[in-house]
CSV table of C-alpha atoms and ligand atoms in Angstrom, one decimal:
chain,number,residue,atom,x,y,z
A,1,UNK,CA,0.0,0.0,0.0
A,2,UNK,CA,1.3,3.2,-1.1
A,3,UNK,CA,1.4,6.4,1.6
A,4,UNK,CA,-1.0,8.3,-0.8
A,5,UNK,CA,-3.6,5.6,-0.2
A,6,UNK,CA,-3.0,6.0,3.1
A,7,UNK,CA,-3.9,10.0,2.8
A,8,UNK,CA,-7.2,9.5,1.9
A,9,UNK,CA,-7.9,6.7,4.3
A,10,UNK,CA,-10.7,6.7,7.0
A,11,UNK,CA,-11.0,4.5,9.8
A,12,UNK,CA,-13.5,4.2,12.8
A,13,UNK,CA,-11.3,3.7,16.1
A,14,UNK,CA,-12.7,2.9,19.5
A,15,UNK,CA,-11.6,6.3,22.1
A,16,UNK,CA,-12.6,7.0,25.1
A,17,UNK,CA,-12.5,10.1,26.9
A,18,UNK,CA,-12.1,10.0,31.2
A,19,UNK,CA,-13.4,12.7,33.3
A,20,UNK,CA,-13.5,13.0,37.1
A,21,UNK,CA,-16.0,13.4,38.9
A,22,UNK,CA,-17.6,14.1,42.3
A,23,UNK,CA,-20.7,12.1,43.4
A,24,UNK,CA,-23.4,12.6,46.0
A,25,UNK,CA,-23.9,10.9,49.4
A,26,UNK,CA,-26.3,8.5,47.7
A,27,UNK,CA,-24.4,7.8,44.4
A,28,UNK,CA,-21.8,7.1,46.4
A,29,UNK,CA,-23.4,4.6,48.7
A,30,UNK,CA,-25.0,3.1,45.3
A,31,UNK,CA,-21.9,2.6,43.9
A,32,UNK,CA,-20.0,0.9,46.6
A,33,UNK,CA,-22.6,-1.6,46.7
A,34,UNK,CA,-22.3,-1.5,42.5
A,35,UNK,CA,-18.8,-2.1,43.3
A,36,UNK,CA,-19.2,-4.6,45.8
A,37,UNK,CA,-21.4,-7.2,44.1
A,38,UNK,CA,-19.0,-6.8,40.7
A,39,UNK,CA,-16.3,-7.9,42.9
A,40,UNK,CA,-18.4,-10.4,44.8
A,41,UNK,CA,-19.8,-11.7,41.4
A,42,UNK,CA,-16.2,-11.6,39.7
A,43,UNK,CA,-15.0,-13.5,42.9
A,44,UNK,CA,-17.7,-15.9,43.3
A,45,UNK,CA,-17.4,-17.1,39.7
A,46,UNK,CA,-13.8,-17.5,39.7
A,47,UNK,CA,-13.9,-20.2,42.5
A,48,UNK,CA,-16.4,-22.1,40.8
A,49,UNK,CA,-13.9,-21.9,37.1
A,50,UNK,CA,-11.4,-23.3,39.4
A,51,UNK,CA,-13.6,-25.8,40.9
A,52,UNK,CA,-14.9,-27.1,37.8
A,53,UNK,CA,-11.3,-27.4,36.2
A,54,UNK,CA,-10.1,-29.0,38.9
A,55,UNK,CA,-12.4,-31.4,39.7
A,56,UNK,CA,-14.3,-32.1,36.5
A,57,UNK,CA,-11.3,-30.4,33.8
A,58,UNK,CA,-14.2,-29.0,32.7
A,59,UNK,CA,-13.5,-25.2,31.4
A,60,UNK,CA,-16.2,-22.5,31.7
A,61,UNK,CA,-18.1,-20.9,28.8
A,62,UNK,CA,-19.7,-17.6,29.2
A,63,UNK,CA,-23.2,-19.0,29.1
A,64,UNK,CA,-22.2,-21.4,32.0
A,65,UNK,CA,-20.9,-18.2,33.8
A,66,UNK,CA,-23.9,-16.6,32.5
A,67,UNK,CA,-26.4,-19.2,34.2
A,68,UNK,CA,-24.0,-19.6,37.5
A,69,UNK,CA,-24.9,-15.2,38.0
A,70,UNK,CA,-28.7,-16.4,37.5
A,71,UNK,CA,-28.7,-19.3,40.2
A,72,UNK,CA,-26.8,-16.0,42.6
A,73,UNK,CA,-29.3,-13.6,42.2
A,74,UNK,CA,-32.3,-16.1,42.8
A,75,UNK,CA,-30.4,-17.2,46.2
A,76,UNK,CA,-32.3,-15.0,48.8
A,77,UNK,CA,-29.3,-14.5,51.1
A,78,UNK,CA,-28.1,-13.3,48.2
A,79,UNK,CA,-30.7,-10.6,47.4
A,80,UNK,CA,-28.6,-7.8,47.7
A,81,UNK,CA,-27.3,-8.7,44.3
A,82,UNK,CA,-30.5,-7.0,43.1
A,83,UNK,CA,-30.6,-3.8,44.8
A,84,UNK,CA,-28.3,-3.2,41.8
A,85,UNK,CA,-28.0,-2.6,38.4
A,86,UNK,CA,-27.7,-6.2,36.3
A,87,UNK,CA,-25.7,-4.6,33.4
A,88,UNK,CA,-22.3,-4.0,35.4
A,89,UNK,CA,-22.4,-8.0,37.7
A,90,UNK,CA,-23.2,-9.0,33.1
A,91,UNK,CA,-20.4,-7.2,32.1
A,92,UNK,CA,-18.1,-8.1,35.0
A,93,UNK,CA,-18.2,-12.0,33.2
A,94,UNK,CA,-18.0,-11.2,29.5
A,95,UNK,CA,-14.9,-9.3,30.9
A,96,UNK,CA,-13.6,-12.4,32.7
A,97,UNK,CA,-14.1,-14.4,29.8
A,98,UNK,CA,-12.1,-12.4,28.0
A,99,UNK,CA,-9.4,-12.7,30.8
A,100,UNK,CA,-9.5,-16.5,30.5
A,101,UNK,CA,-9.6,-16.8,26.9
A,102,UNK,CA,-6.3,-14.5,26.9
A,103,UNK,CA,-5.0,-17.0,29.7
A,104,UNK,CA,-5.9,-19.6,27.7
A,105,UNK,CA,-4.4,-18.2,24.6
A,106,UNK,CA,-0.7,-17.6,26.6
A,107,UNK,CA,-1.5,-14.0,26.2
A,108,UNK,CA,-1.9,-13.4,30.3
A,109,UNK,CA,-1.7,-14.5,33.2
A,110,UNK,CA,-4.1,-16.3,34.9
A,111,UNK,CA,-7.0,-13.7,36.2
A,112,UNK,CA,-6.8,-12.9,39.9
A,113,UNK,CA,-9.6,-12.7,42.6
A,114,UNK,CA,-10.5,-8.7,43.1
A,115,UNK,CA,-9.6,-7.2,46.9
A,116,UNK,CA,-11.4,-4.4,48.4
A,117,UNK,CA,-7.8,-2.4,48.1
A,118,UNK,CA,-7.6,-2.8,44.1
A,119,UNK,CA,-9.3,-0.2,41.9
A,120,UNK,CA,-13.0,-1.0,42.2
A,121,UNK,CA,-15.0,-0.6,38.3
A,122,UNK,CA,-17.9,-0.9,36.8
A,123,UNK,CA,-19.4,-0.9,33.3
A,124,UNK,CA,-23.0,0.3,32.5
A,125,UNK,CA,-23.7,-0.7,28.9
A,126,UNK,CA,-26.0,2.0,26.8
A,127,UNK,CA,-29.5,0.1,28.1
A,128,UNK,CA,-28.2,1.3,31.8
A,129,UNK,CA,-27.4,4.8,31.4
A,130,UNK,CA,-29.0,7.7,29.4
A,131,UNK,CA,-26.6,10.9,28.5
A,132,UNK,CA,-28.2,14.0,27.3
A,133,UNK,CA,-25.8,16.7,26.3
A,134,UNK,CA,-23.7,16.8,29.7
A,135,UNK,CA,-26.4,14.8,32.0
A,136,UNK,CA,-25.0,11.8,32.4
A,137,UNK,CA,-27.8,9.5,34.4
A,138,UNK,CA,-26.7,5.2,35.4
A,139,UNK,CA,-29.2,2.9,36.2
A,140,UNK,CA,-31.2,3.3,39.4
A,141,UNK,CA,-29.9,6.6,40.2
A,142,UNK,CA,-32.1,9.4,40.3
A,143,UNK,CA,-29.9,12.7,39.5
A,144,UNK,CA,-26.7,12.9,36.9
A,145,UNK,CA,-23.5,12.8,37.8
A,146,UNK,CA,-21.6,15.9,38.6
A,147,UNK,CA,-18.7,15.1,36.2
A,148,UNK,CA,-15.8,18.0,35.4
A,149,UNK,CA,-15.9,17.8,31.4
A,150,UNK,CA,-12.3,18.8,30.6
A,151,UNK,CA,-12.7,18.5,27.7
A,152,UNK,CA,-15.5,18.4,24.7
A,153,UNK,CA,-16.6,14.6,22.7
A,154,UNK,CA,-16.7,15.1,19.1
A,155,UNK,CA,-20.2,16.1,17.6
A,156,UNK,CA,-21.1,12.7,16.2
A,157,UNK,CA,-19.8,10.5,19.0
A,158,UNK,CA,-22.3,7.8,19.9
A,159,UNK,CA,-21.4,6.6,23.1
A,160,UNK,CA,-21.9,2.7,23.7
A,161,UNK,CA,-20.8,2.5,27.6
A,162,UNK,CA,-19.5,4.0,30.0
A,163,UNK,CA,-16.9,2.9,33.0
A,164,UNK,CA,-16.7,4.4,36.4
A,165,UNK,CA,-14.4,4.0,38.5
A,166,UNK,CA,-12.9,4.5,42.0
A,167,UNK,CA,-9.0,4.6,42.7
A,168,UNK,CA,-7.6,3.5,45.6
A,169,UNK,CA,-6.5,7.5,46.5
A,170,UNK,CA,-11.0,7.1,46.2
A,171,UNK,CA,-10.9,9.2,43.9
A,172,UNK,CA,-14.0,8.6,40.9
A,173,UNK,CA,-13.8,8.6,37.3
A,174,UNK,CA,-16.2,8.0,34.6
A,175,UNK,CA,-14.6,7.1,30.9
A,176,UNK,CA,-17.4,7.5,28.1
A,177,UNK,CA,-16.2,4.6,24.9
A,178,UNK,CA,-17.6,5.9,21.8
A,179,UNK,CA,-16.3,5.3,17.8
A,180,UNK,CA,-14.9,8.0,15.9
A,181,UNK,CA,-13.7,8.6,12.6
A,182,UNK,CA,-10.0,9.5,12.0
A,183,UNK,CA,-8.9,10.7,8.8
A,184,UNK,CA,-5.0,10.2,8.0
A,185,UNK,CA,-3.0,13.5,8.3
A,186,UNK,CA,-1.5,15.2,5.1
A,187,UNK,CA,1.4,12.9,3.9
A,188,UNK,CA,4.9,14.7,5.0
A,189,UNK,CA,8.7,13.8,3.9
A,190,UNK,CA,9.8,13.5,7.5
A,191,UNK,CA,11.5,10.4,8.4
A,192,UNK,CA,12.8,10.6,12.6
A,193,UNK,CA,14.9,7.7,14.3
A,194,UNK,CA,14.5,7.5,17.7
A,195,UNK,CA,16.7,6.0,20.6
A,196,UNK,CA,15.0,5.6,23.8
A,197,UNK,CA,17.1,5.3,27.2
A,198,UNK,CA,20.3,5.9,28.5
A,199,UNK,CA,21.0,9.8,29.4
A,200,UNK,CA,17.9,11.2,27.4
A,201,UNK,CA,14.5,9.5,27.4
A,202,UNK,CA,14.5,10.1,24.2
A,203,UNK,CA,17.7,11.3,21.6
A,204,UNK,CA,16.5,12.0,18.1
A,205,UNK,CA,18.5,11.7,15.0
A,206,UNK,CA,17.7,15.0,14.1
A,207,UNK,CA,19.9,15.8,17.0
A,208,UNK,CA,17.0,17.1,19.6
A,209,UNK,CA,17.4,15.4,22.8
A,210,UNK,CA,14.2,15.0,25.3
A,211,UNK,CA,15.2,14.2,28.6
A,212,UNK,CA,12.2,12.7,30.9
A,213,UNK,CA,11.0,15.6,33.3
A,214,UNK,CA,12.7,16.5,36.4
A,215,UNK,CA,9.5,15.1,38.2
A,216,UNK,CA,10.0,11.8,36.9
A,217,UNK,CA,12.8,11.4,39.2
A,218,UNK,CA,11.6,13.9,42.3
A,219,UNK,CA,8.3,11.5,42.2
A,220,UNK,CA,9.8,8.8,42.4
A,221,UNK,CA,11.6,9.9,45.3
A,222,UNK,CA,8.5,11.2,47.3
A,223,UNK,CA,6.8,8.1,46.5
A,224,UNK,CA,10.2,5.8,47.9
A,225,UNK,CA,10.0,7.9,50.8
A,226,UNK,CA,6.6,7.0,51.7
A,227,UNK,CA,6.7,3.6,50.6
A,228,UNK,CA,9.2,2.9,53.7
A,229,UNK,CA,7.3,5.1,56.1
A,230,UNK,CA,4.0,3.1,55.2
A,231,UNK,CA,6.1,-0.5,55.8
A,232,UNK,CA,6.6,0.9,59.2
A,233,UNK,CA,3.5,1.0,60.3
A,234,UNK,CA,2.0,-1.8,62.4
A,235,UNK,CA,-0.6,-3.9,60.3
A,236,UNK,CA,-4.2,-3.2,60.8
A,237,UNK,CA,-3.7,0.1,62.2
A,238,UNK,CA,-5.1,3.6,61.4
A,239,UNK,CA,-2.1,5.0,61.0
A,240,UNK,CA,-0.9,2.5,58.1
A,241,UNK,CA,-5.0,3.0,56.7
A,242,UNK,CA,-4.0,6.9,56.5
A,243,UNK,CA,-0.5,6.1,55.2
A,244,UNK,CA,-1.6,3.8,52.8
A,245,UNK,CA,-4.1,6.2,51.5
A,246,UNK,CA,-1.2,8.4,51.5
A,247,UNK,CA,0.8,6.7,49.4
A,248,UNK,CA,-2.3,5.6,46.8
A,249,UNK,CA,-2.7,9.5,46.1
A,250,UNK,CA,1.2,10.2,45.3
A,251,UNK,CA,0.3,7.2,43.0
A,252,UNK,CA,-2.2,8.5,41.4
A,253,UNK,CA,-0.7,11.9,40.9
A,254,UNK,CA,2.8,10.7,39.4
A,255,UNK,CA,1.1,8.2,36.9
A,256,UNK,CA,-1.0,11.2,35.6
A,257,UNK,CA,1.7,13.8,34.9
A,258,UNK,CA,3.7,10.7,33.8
A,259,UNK,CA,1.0,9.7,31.7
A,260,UNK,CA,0.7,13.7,30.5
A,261,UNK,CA,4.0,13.7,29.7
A,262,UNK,CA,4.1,10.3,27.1
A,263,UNK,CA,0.9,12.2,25.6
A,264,UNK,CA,2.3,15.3,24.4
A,265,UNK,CA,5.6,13.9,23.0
A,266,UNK,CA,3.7,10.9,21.1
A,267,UNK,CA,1.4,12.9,19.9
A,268,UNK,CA,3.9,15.9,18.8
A,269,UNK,CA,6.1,13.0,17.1
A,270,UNK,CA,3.8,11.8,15.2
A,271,UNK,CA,2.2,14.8,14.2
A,272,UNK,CA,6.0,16.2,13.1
A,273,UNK,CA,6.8,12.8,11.2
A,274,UNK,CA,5.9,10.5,8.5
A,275,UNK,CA,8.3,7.9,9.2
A,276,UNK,CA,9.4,6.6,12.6
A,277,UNK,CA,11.9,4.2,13.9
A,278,UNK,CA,12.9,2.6,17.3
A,279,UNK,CA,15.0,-0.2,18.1
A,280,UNK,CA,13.3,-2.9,19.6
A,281,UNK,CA,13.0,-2.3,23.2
A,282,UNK,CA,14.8,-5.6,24.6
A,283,UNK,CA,18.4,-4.2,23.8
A,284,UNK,CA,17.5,-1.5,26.3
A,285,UNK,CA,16.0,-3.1,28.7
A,286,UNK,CA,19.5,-4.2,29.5
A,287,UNK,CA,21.0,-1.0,30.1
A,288,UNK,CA,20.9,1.4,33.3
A,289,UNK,CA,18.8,4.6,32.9
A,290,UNK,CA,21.1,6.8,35.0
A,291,UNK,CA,18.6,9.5,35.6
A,292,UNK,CA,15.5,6.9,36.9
A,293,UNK,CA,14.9,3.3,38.1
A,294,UNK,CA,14.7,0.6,35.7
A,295,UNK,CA,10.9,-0.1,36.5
A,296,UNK,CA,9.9,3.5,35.9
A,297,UNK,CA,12.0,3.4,32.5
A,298,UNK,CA,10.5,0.7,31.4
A,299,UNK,CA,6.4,1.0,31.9
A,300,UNK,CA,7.0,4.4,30.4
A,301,UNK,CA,9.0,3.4,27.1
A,302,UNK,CA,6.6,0.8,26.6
A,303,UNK,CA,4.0,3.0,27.5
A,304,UNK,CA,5.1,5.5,25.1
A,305,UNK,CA,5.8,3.1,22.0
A,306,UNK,CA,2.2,1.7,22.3
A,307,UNK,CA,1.0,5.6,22.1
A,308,UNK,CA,3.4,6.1,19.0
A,309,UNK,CA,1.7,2.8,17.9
A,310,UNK,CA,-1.8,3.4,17.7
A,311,UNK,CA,-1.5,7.1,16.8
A,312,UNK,CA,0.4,6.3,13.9
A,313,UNK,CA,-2.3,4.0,12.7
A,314,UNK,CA,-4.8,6.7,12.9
A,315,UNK,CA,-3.1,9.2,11.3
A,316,UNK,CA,-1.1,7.2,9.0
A,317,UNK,CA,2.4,7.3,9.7
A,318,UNK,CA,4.5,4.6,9.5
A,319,UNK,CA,6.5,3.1,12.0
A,320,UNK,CA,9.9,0.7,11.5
A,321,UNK,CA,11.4,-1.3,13.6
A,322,UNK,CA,15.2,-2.7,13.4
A,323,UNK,CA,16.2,-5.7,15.0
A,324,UNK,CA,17.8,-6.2,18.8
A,325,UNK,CA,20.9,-7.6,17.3
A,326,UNK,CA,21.6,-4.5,15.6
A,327,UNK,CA,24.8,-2.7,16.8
A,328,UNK,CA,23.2,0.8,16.5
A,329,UNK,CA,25.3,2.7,19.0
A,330,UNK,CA,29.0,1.4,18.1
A,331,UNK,CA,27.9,2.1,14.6
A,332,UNK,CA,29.6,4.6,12.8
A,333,UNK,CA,26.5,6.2,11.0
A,334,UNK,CA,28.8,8.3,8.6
A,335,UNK,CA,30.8,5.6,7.1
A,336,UNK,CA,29.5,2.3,8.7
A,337,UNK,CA,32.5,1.5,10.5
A,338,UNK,CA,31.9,-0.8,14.0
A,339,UNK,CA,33.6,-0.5,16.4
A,340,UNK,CA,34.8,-3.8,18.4
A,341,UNK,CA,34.2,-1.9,21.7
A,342,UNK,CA,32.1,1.1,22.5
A,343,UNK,CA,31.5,1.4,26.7
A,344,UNK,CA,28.7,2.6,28.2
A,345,UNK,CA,30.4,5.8,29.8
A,346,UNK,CA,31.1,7.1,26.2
A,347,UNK,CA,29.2,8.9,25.5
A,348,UNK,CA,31.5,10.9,22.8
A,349,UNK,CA,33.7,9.0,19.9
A,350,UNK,CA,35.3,10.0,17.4
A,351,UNK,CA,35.6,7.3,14.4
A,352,UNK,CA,38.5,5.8,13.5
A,353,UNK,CA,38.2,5.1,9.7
A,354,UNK,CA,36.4,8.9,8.6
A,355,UNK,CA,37.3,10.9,11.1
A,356,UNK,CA,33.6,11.9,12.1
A,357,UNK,CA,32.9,13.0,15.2
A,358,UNK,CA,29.8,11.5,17.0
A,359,UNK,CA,27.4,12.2,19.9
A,360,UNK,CA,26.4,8.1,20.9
A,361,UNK,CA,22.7,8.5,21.2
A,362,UNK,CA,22.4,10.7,18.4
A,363,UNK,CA,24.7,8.3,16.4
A,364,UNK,CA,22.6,5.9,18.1
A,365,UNK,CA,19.4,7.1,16.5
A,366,UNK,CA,20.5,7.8,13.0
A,367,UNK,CA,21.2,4.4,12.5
A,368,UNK,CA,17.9,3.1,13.7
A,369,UNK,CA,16.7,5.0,10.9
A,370,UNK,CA,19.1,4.1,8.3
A,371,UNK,CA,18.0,0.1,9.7
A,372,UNK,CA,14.5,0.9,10.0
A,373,UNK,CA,14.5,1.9,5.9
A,374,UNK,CA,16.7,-0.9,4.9
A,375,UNK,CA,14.5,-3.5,6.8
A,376,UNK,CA,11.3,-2.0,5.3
A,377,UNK,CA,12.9,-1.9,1.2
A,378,UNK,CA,13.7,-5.2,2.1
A,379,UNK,CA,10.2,-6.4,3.1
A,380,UNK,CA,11.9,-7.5,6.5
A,381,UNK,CA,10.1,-7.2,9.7
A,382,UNK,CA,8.3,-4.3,9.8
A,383,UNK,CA,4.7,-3.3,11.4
A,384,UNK,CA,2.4,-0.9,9.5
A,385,UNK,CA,-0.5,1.2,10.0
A,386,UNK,CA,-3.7,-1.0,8.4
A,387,UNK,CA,-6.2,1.7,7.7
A,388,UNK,CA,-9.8,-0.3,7.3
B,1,ZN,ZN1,33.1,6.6,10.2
């Protein structure tokens, strides 16, 4: 497929939009119980998978799972399954199916059992809610919620559910799912290489370099600090309660500016470029980020490079990826000379054979792109965008 079909491609994607929001006394109380018989329905059907595998090897279908939430709600000790509505305890099990046919598949791991502590959800399909310009009502409650719209859904958004949540910092959130339409951006003649890790989140081979924000580090700090000062605390007490809570709301914070952070640059890169490519991200999972702990680096490169993914399929760009073998950084991407050795401290070399001077992780990044094109002339192993 050429990049002018590409121009004129449409595509419906599935978004979704969150929004916070701040219920009443009773729509709170209606939705812990909401909460509470998801996880009690999630739970309860769990243990009877496990029971029926392991003492029949008989695997659950989703009209099994189906029947099993009938046979709960008709058991009168039960009956509080019915003070709510039946639409999030459905959708609770067609998500578990889900879960176990991605288990089944080696795609997960093997769903858990939900605790009181985790984030508590639940999903109200479009016969349990109604949403008139910015009223959203859910089943059996009587007023909207009071949501903060941050920010405006597109004209012709039809919205098919809608999730809300509670984090454990008990904070609420309500994300609206709807299809859209995204039409591929005007084809450019940019092609970027990018190098993730190391010094700079980010070195470009147009020579920019984007280091990951001061925060990323000073969070993690604050967060470390009150990590030990909650371990401290004597179990069961009030005082690890209120530290926990503590530390659930530093949580919460950091992964949103992180997760602010990841946004803008995605979206700028693939806005500025028609071509992008990475190394795959096992090579750097090997190295040391000096500037933040190897956990952090990782959730947010592979955070990042699924942004860059799906943004590129709806706008059109294409993205290459060269192989982990690849020796982009001791690579001399002027002449092609390797070096046997290149140490991680260098972060300066000048090449032997031509002389050129060369900054590693911009070196780094040019030859991701020079890889990146070869592998895609050569029909190698290269993902791109499938407009439908
Ligand atoms: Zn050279």
């Amino acid at each position: 497929m050429s990049s002018k079909d590409w121009h004129t491609a449409e595509m419906k994607v599935a978004k979704s939009y969150k929004f916070r929001f701040y219920p009443t006394t009773d729509q709170e109380s209606l939705l812990a119980r909401t909460f509470g018989c998801v996880r009690f329905v999630w739970n309860a059907v769990i243990a009877a998978r496990e029971e029926a595998w392991e003492s029949f090897g008989i695997a659950t279908s989703f009209p099994d799972a189906s029947a099993l939430l009938t046979d709960l709600k008709a058991d009168p000790d039960l009956a509080f399954l019915g003070e709510v509505s039946s639409v999030p305890l459905q959708q609770a099990l067609r998500h578990q199916q889900r879960a176990y046919d991605n288990f089944f598949s080696g795609r997960a791991g093997k769903p858990r059992f939900k605790r009181k502590d985790d984030v508590q959800s639940a999903v109200f399909m479009n016969n349990a809610f109604t949403l008139d310009k910015q009223n959203l009502v859910l089943a059996k409650m009587k007023e909207s919620l009071n949501i903060r719209w941050s920010r405006v859904l597109p004209k012709a958004a039809k919205v098919s559910s809608v999730c809300v949540t509670k984090d454990p910092a008990c904070r609420y959130f309500v994300s609206l799912n709807f299809e859209d339409e995204v039409s591929a951006k005007s084809v450019l003649d940019t092609k970027v290489g990018i190098d993730l890790g190391v010094a700079s989140f980010a070195t470009l081979s147009t020579g920019e370099k984007i280091d990951a924000p001061d925060f990323f580090r000073k969070d993690e700090k604050t967060l470390a600090f009150w990590q030990r000062r909650l371990a401290r605390k004597k179990k069961g007490s009030q005082n690890r309660r209120k530290a926990r809570r503590k530390v659930a709301r530093i949580h919460a914070r950091v992964a949103d500016r992180r997760h602010d952070f990841l946004h803008k640059l995605s979206t700028r890169l693939v806005n500025e470029n028609q071509v992008l490519a990475f190394e795959s991200l096992s090579v750097k999972n090997m190295l040391k980020n000096r500037h933040l702990s190897k956990s952090i680096a990782d959730a947010s490169w592979s955070e990042f490079l699924r942004q860059i993914e799906y943004k590129a399929a709806w706008y059109g760009r294409q993205i290459l990826s060269c192989g982990r073998f690849f020796p982009s950084s001791k690579t001399c991407s002027h002449c092609g000379f390797v070096l046997p050795e290149l140490s991680l401290s260098v972060r300066e070399w000048t090449c032997p054979d031509c002389g050129a001077t060369h900054d590693r992780d911009v070196n780094a990044a040019r030859n991701i792109l020079t890889a990146g094109l070869a592998v895609c002339a050569c029909g190698g192993s290269v993902r791109l965008p499938v407009p439908a």
